[in-house]
Amino acid sequence: MGIQKSAGILSAILGLIFIIFPMFSAEFVSLIVGLSLLFFGISSAFMGFNMRNHMNTYSTITIIIGIIAIIFGFLFIFYIDALSFLIGLQFYIVGIIMIVFGITGLLSQMTRFSKFTSVLVLIMGILAIVLGAFSLNQPIYIAIIIGIVLIIEGISMILE
């Protein structure tokens, strides 16, 4: 089994875990969001490195998105008090990252299935921003949204 399929399976499993076991504590949700962003960032950066010979511009953008997601992931994991104002903005941060990731996927020259995946990620990013406006008091939904995105990305990696 290739490393991409293994990463896809891991991504899908993590996505299911985030959907099945949503957490109730804000601090634990911050940890889950941080881990979700960390895995999403690692997956994005890994995908960008794998594509750097084929699509240089798209791979660079994907790597940058991955690095930004990793940085925010670590910020949420370690719950830095100086940046605690970001906790209320989790939906917006994750939504913007997913929208940028979806748009770059649509603009790239990838397969038809990957374009469909990019549209789904773009829709989930928009949904994250909309949910952010309605549920700043309930940040648990961000773990569910990232779980869905991880499943979508995992299936995409497995099928390619």
GROMACS .gro file of C-alpha atoms in nm:
model
  160
    1MET     CA    1   0.000   0.000   0.000
    2GLY     CA    2   0.137   0.340  -0.097
    3ILE     CA    3   0.207   0.617   0.147
    4GLN     CA    4  -0.065   0.833  -0.010
    5LYS     CA    5  -0.328   0.563   0.045
    6SER     CA    6  -0.206   0.514   0.402
    7ALA     CA    7  -0.231   0.889   0.465
    8GLY     CA    8  -0.580   0.884   0.311
    9ILE     CA    9  -0.693   0.602   0.538
   10LEU     CA   10  -0.546   0.779   0.843
   11SER     CA   11  -0.715   1.103   0.740
   12ALA     CA   12  -1.054   0.932   0.696
   13ILE     CA   13  -1.024   0.752   1.032
   14LEU     CA   14  -0.933   1.076   1.210
   15GLY     CA   15  -1.226   1.246   1.041
   16LEU     CA   16  -1.463   0.977   1.169
   17ILE     CA   17  -1.322   1.008   1.519
   18PHE     CA   18  -1.379   1.384   1.518
   19ILE     CA   19  -1.738   1.340   1.400
   20ILE     CA   20  -1.832   1.049   1.629
   21PHE     CA   21  -1.679   1.189   1.949
   22PRO     CA   22  -1.741   1.565   1.960
   23MET     CA   23  -1.602   1.716   2.277
   24PHE     CA   24  -1.786   1.937   2.525
   25SER     CA   25  -1.510   2.133   2.695
   26ALA     CA   26  -1.390   2.451   2.522
   27GLU     CA   27  -1.029   2.376   2.610
   28PHE     CA   28  -1.055   2.023   2.479
   29VAL     CA   29  -1.229   2.150   2.165
   30SER     CA   30  -0.936   2.384   2.118
   31LEU     CA   31  -0.705   2.083   2.144
   32ILE     CA   32  -0.914   1.890   1.892
   33VAL     CA   33  -0.924   2.188   1.655
   34GLY     CA   34  -0.549   2.224   1.692
   35LEU     CA   35  -0.495   1.856   1.616
   36SER     CA   36  -0.736   1.877   1.322
   37LEU     CA   37  -0.554   2.178   1.181
   38LEU     CA   38  -0.221   2.009   1.246
   39PHE     CA   39  -0.323   1.694   1.056
   40PHE     CA   40  -0.486   1.901   0.781
   41GLY     CA   41  -0.168   2.108   0.753
   42ILE     CA   42   0.059   1.804   0.745
   43SER     CA   43  -0.164   1.645   0.482
   44SER     CA   44  -0.167   1.963   0.272
   45ALA     CA   45   0.207   2.017   0.298
   46PHE     CA   46   0.273   1.651   0.214
   47MET     CA   47   0.041   1.673  -0.087
   48GLY     CA   48   0.215   1.993  -0.200
   49PHE     CA   49   0.558   1.832  -0.175
   50ASN     CA   50   0.436   1.532  -0.375
   51MET     CA   51   0.303   1.756  -0.654
   52ARG     CA   52   0.594   2.001  -0.679
   53ASN     CA   53   0.727   1.840  -0.998
   54HIS     CA   54   0.390   1.848  -1.177
   55MET     CA   55   0.217   2.169  -1.068
   56ASN     CA   56   0.468   2.411  -0.921
   57THR     CA   57   0.236   2.703  -0.842
   58TYR     CA   58  -0.039   2.488  -0.692
   59SER     CA   59   0.211   2.287  -0.489
   60THR     CA   60   0.367   2.604  -0.347
   61ILE     CA   61   0.027   2.742  -0.244
   62THR     CA   62  -0.068   2.404  -0.094
   63ILE     CA   63   0.256   2.393   0.106
   64ILE     CA   64   0.200   2.748   0.235
   65ILE     CA   65  -0.158   2.665   0.336
   66GLY     CA   66  -0.027   2.354   0.510
   67ILE     CA   67   0.236   2.550   0.702
   68ILE     CA   68  -0.020   2.812   0.810
   69ALA     CA   69  -0.259   2.537   0.924
   70ILE     CA   70   0.025   2.369   1.117
   71ILE     CA   71   0.112   2.698   1.291
   72PHE     CA   72  -0.249   2.763   1.394
   73GLY     CA   73  -0.278   2.397   1.494
   74PHE     CA   74   0.010   2.432   1.738
   75LEU     CA   75  -0.135   2.760   1.870
   76PHE     CA   76  -0.466   2.591   1.948
   77ILE     CA   77  -0.304   2.274   2.087
   78PHE     CA   78  -0.092   2.461   2.337
   79TYR     CA   79  -0.374   2.710   2.411
   80ILE     CA   80  -0.145   3.009   2.433
   81ASP     CA   81  -0.318   3.262   2.661
   82ALA     CA   82  -0.178   3.558   2.472
   83LEU     CA   83  -0.368   3.433   2.167
   84SER     CA   84  -0.684   3.323   2.347
   85PHE     CA   85  -0.888   3.571   2.142
   86LEU     CA   86  -0.835   3.333   1.848
   87ILE     CA   87  -1.049   3.068   2.016
   88GLY     CA   88  -1.363   3.259   1.926
   89LEU     CA   89  -1.235   3.296   1.571
   90GLN     CA   90  -1.167   2.926   1.507
   91PHE     CA   91  -1.446   2.893   1.254
   92TYR     CA   92  -1.323   3.190   1.057
   93ILE     CA   93  -0.959   3.081   1.057
   94VAL     CA   94  -1.041   2.725   0.953
   95GLY     CA   95  -1.303   2.847   0.705
   96ILE     CA   96  -1.060   3.082   0.534
   97ILE     CA   97  -0.792   2.811   0.516
   98MET     CA   98  -1.042   2.567   0.360
   99ILE     CA   99  -1.172   2.829   0.114
  100VAL     CA  100  -0.821   2.912  -0.003
  101PHE     CA  101  -0.741   2.540  -0.030
  102GLY     CA  102  -1.062   2.478  -0.229
  103ILE     CA  103  -1.002   2.770  -0.465
  104THR     CA  104  -0.642   2.668  -0.535
  105GLY     CA  105  -0.765   2.316  -0.603
  106LEU     CA  106  -1.017   2.448  -0.854
  107LEU     CA  107  -0.756   2.663  -1.027
  108SER     CA  108  -0.505   2.382  -1.054
  109GLN     CA  109  -0.488   2.134  -1.337
  110MET     CA  110  -0.589   1.828  -1.143
  111THR     CA  111  -0.819   1.539  -1.224
  112ARG     CA  112  -1.196   1.573  -1.238
  113PHE     CA  113  -1.236   1.389  -0.906
  114SER     CA  114  -0.990   1.626  -0.738
  115LYS     CA  115  -1.189   1.924  -0.868
  116PHE     CA  116  -1.500   1.774  -0.706
  117THR     CA  117  -1.306   1.737  -0.380
  118SER     CA  118  -1.195   2.100  -0.405
  119VAL     CA  119  -1.556   2.212  -0.449
  120LEU     CA  120  -1.657   2.014  -0.139
  121VAL     CA  121  -1.372   2.166   0.065
  122LEU     CA  122  -1.470   2.513  -0.061
  123ILE     CA  123  -1.832   2.454   0.043
  124MET     CA  124  -1.722   2.328   0.385
  125GLY     CA  125  -1.505   2.641   0.427
  126ILE     CA  126  -1.801   2.865   0.348
  127LEU     CA  127  -2.013   2.659   0.588
  128ALA     CA  128  -1.748   2.701   0.859
  129ILE     CA  129  -1.760   3.080   0.822
  130VAL     CA  130  -2.142   3.079   0.830
  131LEU     CA  131  -2.141   2.859   1.140
  132GLY     CA  132  -1.885   3.091   1.295
  133ALA     CA  133  -2.132   3.375   1.274
  134PHE     CA  134  -2.402   3.170   1.447
  135SER     CA  135  -2.213   2.963   1.699
  136LEU     CA  136  -1.929   3.146   1.864
  137ASN     CA  137  -2.060   2.995   2.188
  138GLN     CA  138  -2.049   2.640   2.045
  139PRO     CA  139  -1.703   2.584   1.890
  140ILE     CA  140  -1.765   2.206   1.892
  141TYR     CA  141  -1.895   2.223   1.534
  142ILE     CA  142  -1.552   2.310   1.400
  143ALA     CA  143  -1.428   1.962   1.495
  144ILE     CA  144  -1.719   1.809   1.301
  145ILE     CA  145  -1.650   2.024   0.994
  146ILE     CA  146  -1.280   1.942   0.996
  147GLY     CA  147  -1.373   1.575   1.045
  148ILE     CA  148  -1.582   1.589   0.729
  149VAL     CA  149  -1.300   1.761   0.540
  150LEU     CA  150  -1.052   1.499   0.663
  151ILE     CA  151  -1.283   1.223   0.538
  152ILE     CA  152  -1.321   1.395   0.199
  153GLU     CA  153  -0.945   1.442   0.166
  154GLY     CA  154  -0.882   1.085   0.285
  155ILE     CA  155  -1.120   0.937   0.029
  156SER     CA  156  -0.965   1.156  -0.240
  157MET     CA  157  -0.616   1.032  -0.150
  158ILE     CA  158  -0.730   0.671  -0.145
  159LEU     CA  159  -0.905   0.690  -0.483
  160GLU     CA  160  -0.625   0.871  -0.669
   0.00000   0.00000   0.00000
